[in-house]
Coordinates of C-alpha atoms in Angstrom, one line a residue:
E295 CA 41.1 314.9 79.7
S296 CA 40.9 312.3 77.0
L297 CA 38.7 314.6 74.8
R298 CA 41.1 317.5 75.2
H299 CA 44.0 315.4 73.9
S300 CA 41.9 313.7 71.2
P301 CA 42.9 314.6 67.6
A302 CA 39.3 315.1 66.6
P303 CA 38.6 318.4 68.5
V304 CA 41.9 319.7 67.4
A305 CA 41.1 318.9 63.7
A306 CA 37.7 320.5 64.2
L307 CA 39.2 323.7 65.6
S308 CA 41.7 323.8 62.8
S309 CA 39.1 323.3 60.1
G310 CA 36.9 325.9 61.8
S311 CA 39.7 328.4 61.8
S312 CA 40.5 327.7 58.1
L313 CA 36.8 328.1 57.2
S314 CA 36.7 331.4 59.1
R315 CA 39.8 332.6 57.3
D316 CA 38.4 331.6 53.9
L317 CA 35.1 333.3 54.5
S318 CA 37.0 336.5 55.5
I319 CA 39.0 336.3 52.2
V320 CA 35.8 335.8 50.2
S321 CA 34.1 338.7 52.0
R322 CA 37.0 341.0 51.2
T323 CA 37.1 339.9 47.6
M324 CA 33.4 340.5 47.1
G325 CA 33.4 343.8 48.9
V326 CA 33.2 346.9 46.6
D327 CA 35.9 349.5 47.0
S328 CA 34.7 352.3 49.2
A329 CA 36.5 354.8 47.1
I330 CA 34.2 353.9 44.2
L331 CA 30.8 353.5 45.9
G332 CA 31.4 355.6 49.0
H333 CA 30.9 352.8 51.5
Q334 CA 31.9 349.1 52.0
S335 CA 29.3 346.9 50.5
Q336 CA 28.8 343.5 48.9
W337 CA 27.5 342.3 45.5
N338 CA 24.1 341.3 46.8
A339 CA 20.5 341.9 45.6
K340 CA 20.3 345.2 47.4
T341 CA 23.3 346.6 45.5
L342 CA 22.3 345.1 42.2
L343 CA 18.8 346.6 42.3
N344 CA 20.0 350.0 43.3
F345 CA 17.8 352.4 41.3
E346 CA 18.5 355.6 43.2
D347 CA 18.4 358.9 41.4
F348 CA 21.6 360.5 40.0
S349 CA 23.8 362.5 42.2
P350 CA 25.0 366.0 41.3
T351 CA 28.4 364.6 40.4
V352 CA 26.8 362.2 37.9
T353 CA 24.8 365.1 36.5
A354 CA 28.0 367.1 36.0
H355 CA 29.6 364.1 34.3
L356 CA 26.6 363.7 31.9
R357 CA 26.8 367.4 31.1
K358 CA 30.4 366.9 30.0
V359 CA 29.5 363.8 28.0
F360 CA 26.7 365.6 26.1
S361 CA 28.9 368.7 25.6
S362 CA 31.6 366.5 24.1
L363 CA 29.0 364.8 21.9
L364 CA 27.8 368.2 20.7
A365 CA 31.4 369.1 19.8
L366 CA 31.7 365.8 17.8
C367 CA 28.5 366.7 15.9
V368 CA 29.8 370.2 15.1
L369 CA 33.2 368.7 13.9
A370 CA 31.4 366.1 11.8
S371 CA 29.3 368.9 10.2
A372 CA 32.5 370.8 9.4
G373 CA 33.9 367.7 7.8
V374 CA 30.8 367.3 5.6
Y375 CA 31.2 371.0 4.6
I376 CA 34.9 370.5 3.8
H377 CA 33.9 367.6 1.5
M378 CA 31.4 369.8 -0.3
L379 CA 34.2 372.3 -1.0
T380 CA 37.1 369.9 -1.8
N381 CA 35.5 366.5 -2.6
M382 CA 38.1 364.8 -0.5
G383 CA 35.8 362.3 1.5
G384 CA 36.0 358.6 0.7
I385 CA 37.6 355.4 1.8
L386 CA 40.8 357.0 3.0
T387 CA 39.0 359.4 5.3
M388 CA 36.9 356.5 6.6
L389 CA 40.1 354.6 7.4
A390 CA 41.6 357.7 9.0
S391 CA 38.5 358.1 11.2
I392 CA 38.8 354.5 12.4
G393 CA 42.5 355.1 13.1
F394 CA 41.7 358.2 15.2
L395 CA 38.9 356.3 17.0
I396 CA 41.4 353.6 18.0
A397 CA 43.8 356.4 19.1
V398 CA 41.2 357.9 21.4
A399 CA 40.4 354.5 22.9
A400 CA 44.1 353.6 23.3
T401 CA 45.0 356.9 25.1
R402 CA 42.1 356.9 27.6
S403 CA 44.6 356.9 30.5
Q404 CA 45.7 360.4 29.3
G405 CA 42.4 361.9 30.2
T406 CA 42.0 365.3 28.4
S407 CA 45.6 365.7 27.3
P408 CA 46.2 367.9 24.2
A409 CA 47.2 364.9 22.1
R410 CA 44.0 363.0 23.0
L411 CA 41.9 366.0 22.4
G412 CA 43.5 366.3 19.0
Y413 CA 42.7 362.6 18.2
F414 CA 39.1 363.3 19.4
A415 CA 38.7 366.4 17.1
A416 CA 40.3 364.5 14.2
F417 CA 37.9 361.6 14.6
G418 CA 34.9 363.8 14.4
T419 CA 36.2 365.8 11.4
F420 CA 37.2 362.7 9.4
K421 CA 33.9 361.0 10.3
G422 CA 32.2 363.9 8.7
L423 CA 34.4 363.7 5.7
S424 CA 33.5 360.0 5.3
L425 CA 29.8 360.9 5.4
G426 CA 30.3 363.7 2.9
P427 CA 29.8 361.6 -0.3
L428 CA 26.5 360.1 1.0
I429 CA 25.1 363.5 2.0
A430 CA 26.3 365.0 -1.3
M431 CA 24.4 362.3 -3.2
V432 CA 21.2 363.0 -1.2
L433 CA 21.6 366.7 -1.8
S434 CA 21.8 366.1 -5.6
T435 CA 18.3 364.6 -5.7
E436 CA 15.1 366.5 -5.9
D437 CA 14.2 368.0 -2.5
G438 CA 17.6 366.7 -1.2
A439 CA 18.2 369.7 1.0
A440 CA 14.8 369.3 2.7
T441 CA 15.5 365.6 3.2
V442 CA 18.8 366.2 4.9
F443 CA 17.4 369.0 7.1
T444 CA 14.4 366.8 8.1
A445 CA 16.8 363.9 8.9
L446 CA 19.1 366.1 10.9
L447 CA 16.2 367.7 12.9
G448 CA 14.4 364.4 13.5
A449 CA 17.6 362.6 14.6
S450 CA 18.5 365.5 17.0
L451 CA 15.1 365.6 18.6
V452 CA 14.8 361.8 19.0
F453 CA 18.3 361.6 20.5
A454 CA 17.7 364.6 22.8
C455 CA 14.4 363.2 24.1
L456 CA 15.7 359.6 24.6
A457 CA 19.0 360.7 26.2
G458 CA 17.1 363.1 28.4
A459 CA 14.7 360.3 29.4
A460 CA 17.6 358.0 30.3
A461 CA 19.4 360.8 32.2
V462 CA 16.4 361.6 34.5
S463 CA 15.2 358.0 34.9
P464 CA 16.3 355.9 37.9
R465 CA 19.6 354.1 37.7
R466 CA 19.7 350.9 35.6
S467 CA 16.0 351.2 34.7
F468 CA 16.7 350.6 31.0
L469 CA 19.7 348.3 31.2
W470 CA 17.5 345.2 31.1
I471 CA 16.7 345.7 27.4
T472 CA 20.4 345.3 26.4
G473 CA 20.0 341.6 25.7
F474 CA 17.0 342.1 23.5
L475 CA 18.8 344.9 21.6
S476 CA 21.8 342.6 21.0
V477 CA 19.6 339.8 19.6
G478 CA 17.7 342.3 17.5
L479 CA 21.0 343.7 16.1
T480 CA 22.1 340.2 15.2
I481 CA 18.9 339.6 13.3
L482 CA 19.2 343.0 11.6
V483 CA 22.7 342.1 10.3
L484 CA 21.5 338.8 9.0
M485 CA 18.5 340.4 7.4
G486 CA 20.7 343.0 5.7
F487 CA 23.0 340.3 4.4
A488 CA 20.2 338.2 3.1
N489 CA 18.6 341.1 1.3
L490 CA 21.8 341.5 -0.7
F491 CA 20.6 338.5 -2.6
I492 CA 16.8 338.7 -2.2
R493 CA 16.6 342.5 -3.0
S494 CA 13.1 342.8 -1.6
P495 CA 11.7 346.3 -1.0
A496 CA 9.6 344.9 1.9
V497 CA 12.7 343.5 3.6
F498 CA 14.5 346.8 3.1
N499 CA 11.7 348.7 4.8
M500 CA 11.7 346.3 7.7
Y501 CA 15.5 346.6 7.9
L502 CA 15.2 350.4 7.9
Y503 CA 12.5 350.9 10.6
A504 CA 13.8 348.0 12.7
G505 CA 17.2 349.6 12.7
L506 CA 15.7 353.0 13.7
F507 CA 13.9 351.3 16.6
L508 CA 16.9 349.4 17.8
F509 CA 19.3 352.4 17.8
C510 CA 16.7 354.4 19.8
G511 CA 17.0 351.7 22.4
F512 CA 20.8 351.8 22.2
V513 CA 20.6 355.6 23.0
L514 CA 18.8 354.7 26.3
V515 CA 21.2 351.9 27.2
D516 CA 24.4 353.7 26.3
T517 CA 23.4 356.8 28.4
Q518 CA 22.7 354.7 31.5
M519 CA 25.8 352.5 30.8
G520 CA 27.9 355.6 30.9
V521 CA 26.4 356.4 34.3
E522 CA 27.2 353.0 35.7
K523 CA 30.8 353.2 34.3
Y524 CA 31.1 356.5 36.2
H525 CA 30.0 354.9 39.4
M526 CA 32.6 352.2 38.9
G527 CA 35.3 354.8 38.6
D528 CA 35.5 355.3 34.9
Q529 CA 35.2 359.1 34.4
D530 CA 36.4 359.2 30.8
F531 CA 33.6 361.5 29.4
L532 CA 35.4 361.7 26.0
G533 CA 35.1 358.0 25.6
H534 CA 31.5 357.9 26.7
S535 CA 30.6 360.6 24.2
V536 CA 32.3 358.7 21.4
N537 CA 30.2 355.6 22.3
L538 CA 27.0 357.7 22.0
F539 CA 28.2 359.3 18.7
I540 CA 28.9 355.9 17.1

């Protein structure tokens, strides 16, 4: 009788109820929305290390991403050709391409609205116009056409192989290299800045081939990052294709 009226058991029951309620809130907070992952789960090691193969819906999403990427490449090629005819590429077209890129990012909630598709097409075209002067300079050199064709063919094959490898590999199997790529990119930027003063051919060659190696890695990471964004509910295939294009 004395224990039943004692304040200690009452306080213990009260604190136990509070602890149970807090744990329930934490559990609901950590739970992943079933509409995104298909079932109620928690951020635990099993979820984090989920390397299951891609579902048909993810495959369909990747098909849309790569189709949009191909459209961007065609539009950029058209922009380069327009520059060859009109010589209108330069700083202004580069600024315009940045503006349309921001417009595509700012209107992601509109999905595939006509206005956003227009921004998307304008970005690809003006990006090609911006690259026009560089390609024209290469074409003016000896064997310039062969150089441009080799670069286009090589880049297309490398991208297709790496993106395909990332698409058929288990989920998240390449995301672990993101940190190494970020560190390498920082070193690459510092190396390029230093070579503005050093002007060393050896440093330039290191910069060139290290950049090629790094951006091959970014193709793998960006492809699988798009898949993870899709699993988290982000189905913006236009934005994902722009990430790969950049």
